[in-house]
Each structure stands twice: as structure tokens, then as C-alpha cells.
Coordinates of C-alpha atoms in Angstrom, one line a residue:
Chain A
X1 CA 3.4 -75.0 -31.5
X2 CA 5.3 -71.6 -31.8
X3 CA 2.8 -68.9 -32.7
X4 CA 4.5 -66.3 -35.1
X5 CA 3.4 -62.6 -34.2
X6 CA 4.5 -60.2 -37.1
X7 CA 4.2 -56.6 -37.3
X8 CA 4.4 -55.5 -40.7
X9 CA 7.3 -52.4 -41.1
X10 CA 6.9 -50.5 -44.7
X11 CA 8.1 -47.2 -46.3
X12 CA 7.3 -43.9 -44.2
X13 CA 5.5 -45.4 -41.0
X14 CA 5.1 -43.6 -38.1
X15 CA 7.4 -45.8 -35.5
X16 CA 5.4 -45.4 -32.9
X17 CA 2.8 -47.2 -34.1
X18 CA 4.6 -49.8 -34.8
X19 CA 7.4 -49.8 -31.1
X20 CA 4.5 -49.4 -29.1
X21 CA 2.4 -52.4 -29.6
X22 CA 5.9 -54.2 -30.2
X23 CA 7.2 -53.1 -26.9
X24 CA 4.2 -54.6 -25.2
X25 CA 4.0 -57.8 -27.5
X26 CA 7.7 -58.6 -27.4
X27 CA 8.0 -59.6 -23.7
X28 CA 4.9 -62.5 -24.6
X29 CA 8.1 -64.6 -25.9
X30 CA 8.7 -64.9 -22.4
X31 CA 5.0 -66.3 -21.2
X32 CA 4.2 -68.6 -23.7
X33 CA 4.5 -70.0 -26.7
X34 CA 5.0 -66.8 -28.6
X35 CA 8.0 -65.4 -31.1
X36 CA 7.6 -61.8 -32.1
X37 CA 9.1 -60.5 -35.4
X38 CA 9.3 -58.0 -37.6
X39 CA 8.6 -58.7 -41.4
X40 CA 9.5 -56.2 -44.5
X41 CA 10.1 -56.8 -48.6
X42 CA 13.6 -56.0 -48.1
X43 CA 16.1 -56.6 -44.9
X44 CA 17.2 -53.0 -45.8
X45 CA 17.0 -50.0 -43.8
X46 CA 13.4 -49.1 -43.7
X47 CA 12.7 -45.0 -43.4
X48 CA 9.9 -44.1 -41.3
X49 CA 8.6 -40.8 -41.3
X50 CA 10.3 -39.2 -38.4
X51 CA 13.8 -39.6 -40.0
X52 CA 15.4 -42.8 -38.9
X53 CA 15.3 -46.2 -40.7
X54 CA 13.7 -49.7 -38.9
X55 CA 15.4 -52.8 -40.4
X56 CA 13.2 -55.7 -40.4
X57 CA 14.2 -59.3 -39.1
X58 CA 12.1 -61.3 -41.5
X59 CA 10.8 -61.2 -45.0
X60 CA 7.3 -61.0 -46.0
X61 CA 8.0 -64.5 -48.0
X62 CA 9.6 -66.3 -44.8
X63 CA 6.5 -65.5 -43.1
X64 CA 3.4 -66.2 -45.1
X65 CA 0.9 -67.2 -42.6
X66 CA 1.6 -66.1 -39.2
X67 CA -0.5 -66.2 -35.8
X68 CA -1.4 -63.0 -35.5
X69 CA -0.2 -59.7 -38.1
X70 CA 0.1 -56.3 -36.7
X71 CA -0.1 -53.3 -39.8
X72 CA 1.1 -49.3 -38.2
X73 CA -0.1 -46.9 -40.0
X74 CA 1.5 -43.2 -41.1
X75 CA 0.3 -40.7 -43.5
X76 CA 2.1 -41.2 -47.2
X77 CA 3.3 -44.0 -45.7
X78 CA 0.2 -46.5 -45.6
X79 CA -1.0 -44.5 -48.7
X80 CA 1.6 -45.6 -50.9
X81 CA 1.9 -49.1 -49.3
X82 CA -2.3 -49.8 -50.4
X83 CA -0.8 -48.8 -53.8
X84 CA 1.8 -51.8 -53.5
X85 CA 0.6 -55.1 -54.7
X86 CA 3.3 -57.0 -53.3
X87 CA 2.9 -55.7 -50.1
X88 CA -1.1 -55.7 -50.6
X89 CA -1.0 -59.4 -51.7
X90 CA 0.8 -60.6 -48.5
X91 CA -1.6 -58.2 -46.1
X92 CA -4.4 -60.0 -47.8
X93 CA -3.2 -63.7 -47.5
X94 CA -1.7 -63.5 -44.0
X95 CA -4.6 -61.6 -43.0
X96 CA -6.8 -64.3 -44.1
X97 CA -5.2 -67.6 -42.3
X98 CA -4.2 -65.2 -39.2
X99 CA -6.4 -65.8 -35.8
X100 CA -5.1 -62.0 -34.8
X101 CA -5.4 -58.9 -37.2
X102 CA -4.4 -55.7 -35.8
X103 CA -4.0 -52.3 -36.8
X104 CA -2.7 -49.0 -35.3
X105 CA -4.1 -45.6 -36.5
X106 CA -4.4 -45.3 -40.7
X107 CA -3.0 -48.9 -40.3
X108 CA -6.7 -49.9 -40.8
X109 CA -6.9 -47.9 -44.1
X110 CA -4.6 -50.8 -45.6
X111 CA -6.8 -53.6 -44.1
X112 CA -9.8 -51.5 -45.5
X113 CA -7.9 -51.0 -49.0
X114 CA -7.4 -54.8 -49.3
X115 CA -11.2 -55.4 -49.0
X116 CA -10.7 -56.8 -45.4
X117 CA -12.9 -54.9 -42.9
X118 CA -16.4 -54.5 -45.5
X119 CA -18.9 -54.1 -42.8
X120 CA -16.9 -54.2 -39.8
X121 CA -16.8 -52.3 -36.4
X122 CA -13.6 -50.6 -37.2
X123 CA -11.5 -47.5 -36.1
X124 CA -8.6 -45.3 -36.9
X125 CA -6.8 -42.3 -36.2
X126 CA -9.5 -39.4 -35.2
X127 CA -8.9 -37.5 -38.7
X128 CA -9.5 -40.6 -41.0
X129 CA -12.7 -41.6 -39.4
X130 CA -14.7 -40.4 -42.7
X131 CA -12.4 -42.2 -44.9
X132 CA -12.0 -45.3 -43.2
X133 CA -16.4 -45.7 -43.6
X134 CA -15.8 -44.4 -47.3
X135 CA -13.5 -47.9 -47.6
X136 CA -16.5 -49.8 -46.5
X137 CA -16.1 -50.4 -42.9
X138 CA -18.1 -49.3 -39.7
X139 CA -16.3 -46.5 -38.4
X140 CA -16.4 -46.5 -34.4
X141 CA -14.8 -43.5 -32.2
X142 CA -13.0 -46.0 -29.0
X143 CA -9.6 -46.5 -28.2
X144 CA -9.2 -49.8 -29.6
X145 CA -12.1 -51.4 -31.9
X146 CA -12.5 -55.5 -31.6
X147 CA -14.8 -57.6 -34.3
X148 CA -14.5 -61.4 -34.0
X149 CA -10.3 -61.5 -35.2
X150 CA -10.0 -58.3 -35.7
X151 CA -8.6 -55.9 -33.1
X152 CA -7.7 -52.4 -34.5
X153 CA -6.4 -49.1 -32.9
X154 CA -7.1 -45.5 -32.8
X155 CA -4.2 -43.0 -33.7
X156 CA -0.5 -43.8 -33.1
X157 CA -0.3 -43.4 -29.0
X158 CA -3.5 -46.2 -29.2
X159 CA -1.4 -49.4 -29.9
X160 CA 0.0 -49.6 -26.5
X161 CA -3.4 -49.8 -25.3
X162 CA -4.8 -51.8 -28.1
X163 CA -1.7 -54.2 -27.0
X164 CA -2.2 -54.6 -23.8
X165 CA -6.2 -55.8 -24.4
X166 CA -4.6 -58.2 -27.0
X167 CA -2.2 -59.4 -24.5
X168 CA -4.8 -60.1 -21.8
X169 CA -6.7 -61.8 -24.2
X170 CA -4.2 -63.8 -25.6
X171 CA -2.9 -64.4 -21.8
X172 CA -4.2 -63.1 -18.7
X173 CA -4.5 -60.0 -16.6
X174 CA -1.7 -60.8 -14.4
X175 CA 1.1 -61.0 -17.7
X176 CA -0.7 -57.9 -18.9
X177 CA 0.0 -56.3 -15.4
X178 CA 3.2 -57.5 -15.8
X179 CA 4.2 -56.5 -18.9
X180 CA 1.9 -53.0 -18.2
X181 CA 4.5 -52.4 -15.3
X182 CA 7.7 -53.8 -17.2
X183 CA 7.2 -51.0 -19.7
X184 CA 5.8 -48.5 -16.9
X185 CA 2.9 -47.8 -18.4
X186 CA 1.1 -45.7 -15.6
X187 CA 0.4 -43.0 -17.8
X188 CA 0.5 -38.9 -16.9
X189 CA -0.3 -36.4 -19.8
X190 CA 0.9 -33.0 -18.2
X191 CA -2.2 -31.1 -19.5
X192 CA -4.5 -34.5 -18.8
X193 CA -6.6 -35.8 -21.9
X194 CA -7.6 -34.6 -25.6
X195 CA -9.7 -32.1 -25.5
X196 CA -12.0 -32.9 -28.3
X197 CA -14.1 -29.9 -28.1
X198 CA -10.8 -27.9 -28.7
X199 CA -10.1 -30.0 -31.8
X200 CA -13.0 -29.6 -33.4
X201 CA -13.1 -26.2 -32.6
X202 CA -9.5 -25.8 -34.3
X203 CA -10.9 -27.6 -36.9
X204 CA -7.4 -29.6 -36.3
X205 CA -7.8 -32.3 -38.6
X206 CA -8.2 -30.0 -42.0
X207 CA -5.9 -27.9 -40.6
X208 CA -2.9 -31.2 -40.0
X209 CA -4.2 -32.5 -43.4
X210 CA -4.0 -30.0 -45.8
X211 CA 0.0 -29.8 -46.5
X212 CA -0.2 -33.0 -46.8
X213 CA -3.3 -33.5 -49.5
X214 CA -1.5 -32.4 -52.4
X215 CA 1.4 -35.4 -52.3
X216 CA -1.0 -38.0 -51.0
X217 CA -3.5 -37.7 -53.9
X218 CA -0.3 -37.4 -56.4
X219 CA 0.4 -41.0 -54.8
X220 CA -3.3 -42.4 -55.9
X221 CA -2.9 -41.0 -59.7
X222 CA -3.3 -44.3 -60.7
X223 CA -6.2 -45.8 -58.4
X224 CA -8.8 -42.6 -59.0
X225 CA -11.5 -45.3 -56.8
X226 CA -9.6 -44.8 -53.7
X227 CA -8.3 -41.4 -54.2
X228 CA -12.0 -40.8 -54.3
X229 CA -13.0 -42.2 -51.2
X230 CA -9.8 -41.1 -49.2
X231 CA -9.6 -37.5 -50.4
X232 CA -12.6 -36.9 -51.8
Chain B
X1 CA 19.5 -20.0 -35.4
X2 CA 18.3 -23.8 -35.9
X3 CA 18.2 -25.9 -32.4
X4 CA 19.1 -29.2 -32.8
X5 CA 17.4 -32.2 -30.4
X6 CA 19.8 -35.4 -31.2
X7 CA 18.3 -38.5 -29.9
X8 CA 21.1 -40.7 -28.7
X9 CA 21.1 -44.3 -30.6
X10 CA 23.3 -47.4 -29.2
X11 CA 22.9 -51.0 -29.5
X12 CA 20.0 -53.0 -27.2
X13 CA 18.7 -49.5 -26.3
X14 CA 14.6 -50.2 -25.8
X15 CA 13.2 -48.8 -28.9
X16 CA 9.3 -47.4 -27.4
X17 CA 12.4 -45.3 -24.7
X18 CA 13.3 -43.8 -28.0
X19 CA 10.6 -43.4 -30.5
X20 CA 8.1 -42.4 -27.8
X21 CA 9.4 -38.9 -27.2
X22 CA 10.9 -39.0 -30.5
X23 CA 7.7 -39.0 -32.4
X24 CA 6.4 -36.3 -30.1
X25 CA 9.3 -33.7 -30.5
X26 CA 9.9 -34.3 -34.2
X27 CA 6.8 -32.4 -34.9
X28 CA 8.1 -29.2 -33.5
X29 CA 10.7 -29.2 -37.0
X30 CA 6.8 -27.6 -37.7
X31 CA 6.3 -25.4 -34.8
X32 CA 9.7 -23.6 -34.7
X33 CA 13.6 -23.7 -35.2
X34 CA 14.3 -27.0 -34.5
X35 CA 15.5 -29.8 -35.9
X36 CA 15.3 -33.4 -34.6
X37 CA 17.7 -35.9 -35.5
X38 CA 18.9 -39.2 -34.7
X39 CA 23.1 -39.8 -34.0
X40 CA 24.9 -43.1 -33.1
X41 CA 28.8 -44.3 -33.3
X42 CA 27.9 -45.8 -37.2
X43 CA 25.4 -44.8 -39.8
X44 CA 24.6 -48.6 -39.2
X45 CA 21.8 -50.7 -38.5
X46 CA 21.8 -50.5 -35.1
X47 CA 20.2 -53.6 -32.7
X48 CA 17.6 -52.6 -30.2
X49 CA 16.4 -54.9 -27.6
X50 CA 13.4 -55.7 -29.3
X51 CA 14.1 -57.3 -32.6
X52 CA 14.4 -55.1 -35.2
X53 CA 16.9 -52.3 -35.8
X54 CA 17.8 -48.8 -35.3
X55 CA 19.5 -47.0 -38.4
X56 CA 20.4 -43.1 -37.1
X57 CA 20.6 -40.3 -39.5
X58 CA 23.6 -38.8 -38.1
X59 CA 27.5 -39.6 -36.7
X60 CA 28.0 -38.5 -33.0
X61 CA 30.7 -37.0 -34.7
X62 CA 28.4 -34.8 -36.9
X63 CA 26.5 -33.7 -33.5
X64 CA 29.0 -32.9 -31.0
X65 CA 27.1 -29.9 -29.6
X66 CA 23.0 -30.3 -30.4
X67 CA 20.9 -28.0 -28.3
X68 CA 19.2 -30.7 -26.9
X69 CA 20.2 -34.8 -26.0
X70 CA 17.5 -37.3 -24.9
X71 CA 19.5 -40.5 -24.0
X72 CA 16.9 -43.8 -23.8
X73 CA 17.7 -46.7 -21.5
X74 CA 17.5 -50.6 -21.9
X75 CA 18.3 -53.1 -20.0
X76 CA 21.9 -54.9 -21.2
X77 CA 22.3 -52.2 -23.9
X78 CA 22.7 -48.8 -21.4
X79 CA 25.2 -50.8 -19.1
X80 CA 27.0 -51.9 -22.5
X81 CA 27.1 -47.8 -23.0
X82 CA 28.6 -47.3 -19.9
X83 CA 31.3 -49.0 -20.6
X84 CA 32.3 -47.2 -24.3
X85 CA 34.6 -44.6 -24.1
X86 CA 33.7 -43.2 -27.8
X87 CA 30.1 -42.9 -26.5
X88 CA 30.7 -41.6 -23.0
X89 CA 32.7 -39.1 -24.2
X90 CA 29.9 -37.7 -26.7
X91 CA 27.2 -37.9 -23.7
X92 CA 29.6 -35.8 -21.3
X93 CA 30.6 -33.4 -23.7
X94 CA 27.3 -32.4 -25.7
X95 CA 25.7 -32.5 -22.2
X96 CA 27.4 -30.4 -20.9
X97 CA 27.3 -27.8 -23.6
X98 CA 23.2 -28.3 -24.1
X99 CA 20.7 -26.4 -23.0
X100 CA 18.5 -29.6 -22.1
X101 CA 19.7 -33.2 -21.5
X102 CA 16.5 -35.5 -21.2
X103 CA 17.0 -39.4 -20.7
X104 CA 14.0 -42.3 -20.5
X105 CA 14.1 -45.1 -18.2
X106 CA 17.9 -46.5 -17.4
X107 CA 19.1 -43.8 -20.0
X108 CA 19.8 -42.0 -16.7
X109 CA 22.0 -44.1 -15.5
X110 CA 24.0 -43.3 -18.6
X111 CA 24.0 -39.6 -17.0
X112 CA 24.7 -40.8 -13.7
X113 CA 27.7 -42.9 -14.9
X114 CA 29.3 -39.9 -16.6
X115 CA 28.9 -37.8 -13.3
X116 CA 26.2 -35.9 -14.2
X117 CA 24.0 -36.3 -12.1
X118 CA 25.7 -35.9 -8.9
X119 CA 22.8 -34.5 -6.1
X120 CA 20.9 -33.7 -8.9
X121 CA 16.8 -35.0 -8.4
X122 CA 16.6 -37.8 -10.8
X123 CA 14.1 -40.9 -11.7
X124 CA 14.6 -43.8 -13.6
X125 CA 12.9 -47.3 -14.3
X126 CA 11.1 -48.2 -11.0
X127 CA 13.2 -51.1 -10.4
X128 CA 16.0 -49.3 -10.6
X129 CA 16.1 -46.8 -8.4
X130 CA 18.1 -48.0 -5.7
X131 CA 21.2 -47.9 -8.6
X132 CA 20.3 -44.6 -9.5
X133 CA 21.0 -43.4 -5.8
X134 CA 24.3 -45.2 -5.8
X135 CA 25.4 -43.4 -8.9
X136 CA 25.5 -39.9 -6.5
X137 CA 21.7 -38.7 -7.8
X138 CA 18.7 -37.9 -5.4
X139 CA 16.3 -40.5 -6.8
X140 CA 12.5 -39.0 -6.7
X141 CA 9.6 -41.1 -8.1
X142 CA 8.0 -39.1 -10.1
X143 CA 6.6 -39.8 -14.0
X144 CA 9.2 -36.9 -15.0
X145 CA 11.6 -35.0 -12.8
X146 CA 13.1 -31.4 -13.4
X147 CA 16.3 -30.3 -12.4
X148 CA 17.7 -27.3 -14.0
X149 CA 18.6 -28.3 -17.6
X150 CA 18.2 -31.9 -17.4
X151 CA 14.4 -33.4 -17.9
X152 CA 14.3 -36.8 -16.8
X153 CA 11.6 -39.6 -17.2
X154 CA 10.7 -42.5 -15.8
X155 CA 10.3 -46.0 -17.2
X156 CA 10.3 -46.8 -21.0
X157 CA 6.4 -44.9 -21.9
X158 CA 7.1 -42.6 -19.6
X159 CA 9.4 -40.9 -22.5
X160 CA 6.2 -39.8 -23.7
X161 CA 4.9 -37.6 -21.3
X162 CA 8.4 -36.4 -20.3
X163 CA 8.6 -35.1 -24.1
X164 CA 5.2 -33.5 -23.6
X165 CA 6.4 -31.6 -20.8
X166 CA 9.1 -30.6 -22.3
X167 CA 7.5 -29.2 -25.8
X168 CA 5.1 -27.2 -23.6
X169 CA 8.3 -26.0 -21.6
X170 CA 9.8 -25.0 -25.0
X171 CA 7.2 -23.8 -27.3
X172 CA 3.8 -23.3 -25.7
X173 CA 0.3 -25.4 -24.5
X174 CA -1.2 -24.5 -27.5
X175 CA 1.6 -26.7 -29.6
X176 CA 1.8 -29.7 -26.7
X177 CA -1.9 -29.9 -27.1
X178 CA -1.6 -29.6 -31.0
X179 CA 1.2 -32.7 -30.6
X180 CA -1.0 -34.7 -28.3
X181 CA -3.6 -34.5 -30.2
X182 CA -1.8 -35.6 -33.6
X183 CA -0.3 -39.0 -31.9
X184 CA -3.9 -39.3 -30.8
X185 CA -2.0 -39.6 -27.2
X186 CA -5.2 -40.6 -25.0
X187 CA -4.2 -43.0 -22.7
X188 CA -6.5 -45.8 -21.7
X189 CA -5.0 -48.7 -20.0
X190 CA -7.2 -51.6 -20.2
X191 CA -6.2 -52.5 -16.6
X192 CA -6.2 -49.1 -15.5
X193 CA -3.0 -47.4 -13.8
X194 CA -0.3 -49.2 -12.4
X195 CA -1.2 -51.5 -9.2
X196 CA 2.4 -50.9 -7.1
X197 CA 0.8 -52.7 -4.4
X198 CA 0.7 -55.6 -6.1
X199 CA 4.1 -55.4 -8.0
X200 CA 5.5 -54.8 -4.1
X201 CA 3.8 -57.6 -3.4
X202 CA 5.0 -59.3 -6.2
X203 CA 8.6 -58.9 -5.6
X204 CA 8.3 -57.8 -9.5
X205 CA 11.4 -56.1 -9.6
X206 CA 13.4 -58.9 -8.3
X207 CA 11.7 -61.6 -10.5
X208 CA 12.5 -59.3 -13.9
X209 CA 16.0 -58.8 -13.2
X210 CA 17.3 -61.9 -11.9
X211 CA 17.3 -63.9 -14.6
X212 CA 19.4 -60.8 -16.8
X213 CA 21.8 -60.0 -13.8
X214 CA 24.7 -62.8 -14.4
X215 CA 24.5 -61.1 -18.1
X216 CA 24.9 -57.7 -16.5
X217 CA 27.5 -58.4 -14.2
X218 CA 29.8 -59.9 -17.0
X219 CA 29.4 -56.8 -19.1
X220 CA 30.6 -54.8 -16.1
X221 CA 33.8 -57.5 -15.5
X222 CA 36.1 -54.7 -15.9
X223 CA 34.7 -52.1 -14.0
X224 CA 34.0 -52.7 -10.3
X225 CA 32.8 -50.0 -9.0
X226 CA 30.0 -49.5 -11.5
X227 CA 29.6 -52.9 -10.8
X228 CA 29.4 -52.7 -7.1
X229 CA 26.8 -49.7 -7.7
X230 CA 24.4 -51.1 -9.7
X231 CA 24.2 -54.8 -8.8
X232 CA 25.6 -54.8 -4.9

């Protein structure tokens, strides 16, 4: 039997976190039994939040109950969608018959928001750490975080890693070789890794977040709980 | 005055070729003058290779002189380009009045075809670098190469630390560390690096492109000698 893999595309994403897991997820429709989609309310032209649009293939309705779900995050983006009880109510129902649940960065806020990861191992982008335990989960600083169905991502860049695990697991080493090498993932940062000291030391993450606090908490006017916990 | 990076969008392009350095460079509309958009023939929903689609912000015709053009690859969809006059003509002409032309993966063989690329160092997709020679460049493996204005990458992720390299170049370490950091770009590979032994071994490159190849000679009916180049 076909097993459905859909990544979930909503208003004011950030695309990479929704292409790179895709990108390595994709080619699985060549190794097995596996059809990758893309499912959205509408079959519109989708903005994300680095200017151009992502149409989706499916609607949320045509796939109710897929395999395996896949929810990007953003920054207004995922705080609006928790706000959305359309969107919410499919999250929450897919996420429930699915054998796969992932996330990538504040993805894991809208799994958190619909009440899905209480008590979980759980992780997110590096700057929502605090609000992500605030929603009731474990917060855990990895590169990917796995819990029994769950398998959730760190910021953005961390899908493709993320991916990849779910790929061997789903598979085997050699397809996630191969699919590793199809997308030539041999990865070379020209100034190497994060330098964590120097982020904390820039005190980054206030310093990334603050032009944006104003808009997100206008967005949770009407939900003061979460507003609470996310932007306290 | 504003610098404009336009991100080249055609149909079948490999969308993590595009939204990787995309999502890296669109935060310097932050750091600086710029301002990063997307362009394509139609203001369209836009096929990728991947499923969903592409909708750019902006008509080649609106951008015929950006300060910057990254050009992703594919696999059908950049020999497809090659072919379109329209599309050809935009690469050739806002290439050659730009102060950087950057491509991912087979988005170089784009270049290549419009003869700009001729002795210049080059890299591509690993498995095609053999083309890339027959086009008239000097292929190099490298992640990146640098040759005068043009910035080139290799395979699909590779976008990502070619647009690192190239934010550093343009701004400063402190802003490429800033935009690392922010798409939380930390790469673990849960196999570790690529094994080339193995795809060697493997005969990877052979067993990918074989079963696309009568596709991609078809699209290149009408044009031998491209045709003769890349698939002898």
C-alpha cells in the first residue's frame, strides 16, 4: 500500500524548511512504496516569507490521514497558522493516525500549540527553546529530536539532516547515501560551525526577535494563554 | 543605490538549488542595500521538479539588469532552459551587465550553454562534470568555485554554502555568521560526509542518469551539438 508523505505548506513559512526535508524525501518515491505531496487549504499561490509564493499539490481535505506529516516552521508564519482552527484541526487529526510526525524549526510550536508534544523530548529553532518547554514539551538542544513517532528538527538548515535520519529509518543507509549524494549533501560552511559562545555572547536571539515581537503578539490578541507562554 | 540579487525561476528547476541560497541572501534586504527578488518568463505558478510550485515575484522583463543573478539547476528543467530563447537571452544579457553571476548545481550548465563560461574554472553537480568541460569551462571540484564575477556551487545543498561565501564576500563575517546562525545552518549528516569511494564504486552517476537520459536527449532533438556535449 502507497504510503502518503505530506508536508504541510501555510501562510509566511520559511521555504527552506519546508525544500529541504522535501528535497531529501521526494526521491523515496523512487525506493519504495512512497508518494510525496504537498498539502495546503487552498491550491493558490502560497507566500512564504522570503517573497515568493509555493503552490501546494493537494488539499488538506484530500489528505486526511497520511503516512507520515511534515509541519516547517517560520516566524509570523507558524504563529498565525496555531491561531487557525482549520489548519489546527487537520494538524491535530493527521497527526494522530500518522506513524511519522515531523517538524522543522518553530514547526514544533504548532505541534506543541495543538496539545501534541505534552511531555515529549522535543526541539526547535535555538531562539524558541524557552517557548517551546512553556507549550509543555521537553525542550532538548540536538540536531534533530526523536520520541517514539515523533521526529522534530532544530532551526531551518536542520530538516535536511532531520530527513536524512528519517529516510534511513524508514529505508536503509545505503538509499540515504544515495539520496545524501543525489542532493550533494557533503556539507562545507566557509567559517565552519555556529559558534554558540558568540551567540550568546551577541545575545543574538533578543537581538533577531525584537522587531519582530510587536506583530507576533498583535497576532495572539485573541489567545492571551499562548501569547503568554510564547512572548511572555 | 539599491542592489538587486534576482533569483532565476524556470520550470522543473530543483527547488532546495533555489531556496537554499535564497533564504540565506534574502536576509541581507536587513544588513544593507539590497534587495532580493525572485524573476521568471510569467508571474505564474511555476513547476519545480519536486511537486509543488514556484510562483516569482517579478517578470524577467522587470529585471533586465539586477546586480546580482544566481541561476539553479535541475535535471530535465535546466536542459529545457537551454533551449528557450526568451530565457537565454535574459541569462546572457543581465550576466553580463552584473556584478556577480552565481549558479547551483546544473544551473551552470545554463552559463556554459550561453558561452559564458568559456576557460573560466567552474563546478557543477558531481555527475556532471564531464558535460560541464564540453561546454568550453575548466571543470574544478570544489564545494564552490570563484572566478572573477561569477560564484559557482556545486550540487543542489551546495547553494547553501556558495551563498555563505558570497554574503561574507559582500558584506562582512560578522553578517555571514549572523545569517548562519539565523537558518540554524549546523550541518550534521547522519551518515557523515559524502563516501565518493563508494558512489565510484557504485557507478552512482551512471545508475541516476540513465533512466532520465532518453527524456533528455528528446528535449535536445533540435539541437545537436548541445546534445552531442552533454550526453555523447
Amino acid at each position: 500500500m502507497t504510503k502518503t508523505i505530506a508536508f504541510l505548506v501555510y501562510p509566511n513559512l520559511t521555504p527552506l524548511d519546508l525544500i529541504g526535508p522535501l528535497q531529501v524525501l521526494k526521491p523515496l518515491e523512487r525506493f519504495g512504496p512512497y508518494r510525496v505531496v504537498t498539502v495546503g487549504e487552498r491550491l493558490e499561490a502560497i507566500p512564504s516569507d522570503a517573497g515568493l509564493s509555493l503552490t501546494p499539490e493537494r488539499l488538506l481535505t484530500d489528505e486526511p490521514h497520511p503516512f507520515a506529516i511534515v509541519v516547517p516552521g517560520g516566524l509570523a508564519g507558524p504563529i498565525q497558522a496555531i491561531t487557525q482552527e482549520p489548519l489546527m484541526s487537520w494538524v491535530r487529526a493527521a497527526a494522530s493516525s500518522a506513524e511519522i510526525v515531523a517538524s522543522v524549526c518553530t514547526g514544533s510550536l504548532i505541534l506543541a500549540a495543538a496539545g501534541l508534544l505534552e511531555g515529549r523530548r522535543a526541539t526547535t529553532h535555538w531562539s524558541f527553546m524557552d517557548a517551546l518547554g512553556r507549550l509543555g514539551a521537553q525542550p532538548v538542544r540536538e540536531r534533530w529530536v526523536e520520541d517514539g513517532k515523533f521526529i522534530l528538527a532544530a532551526g531551518v538548515s536542520a530538516g535536511i539532516d532531520m530527513a536524512l535520519a528519517l529516510v534511513r529509518r524508514l529505508t536503509d543507509e545505503t538509499t540515504a547515501r544515495t539520496i545524501q549524494t543525489l542532493i550533494e549533501y557533503d556539507p562545507e560552511p566557509p567559517l565552519g560551525g555556529i559558534d554558540w559562545g558568540w551567540v550568546e555572547q551577541a545575545d543574538l536571539g533578543r537581538s533577531l526577535l525584537a522587531p519582530a515581537l510587536p506583530e507576533l503578539r498583535r497576532i495572539l490578541a485573541g489567545h492571551p494563554d499562548l501569547a503568554r507562554k510564547l512572548f511572555p
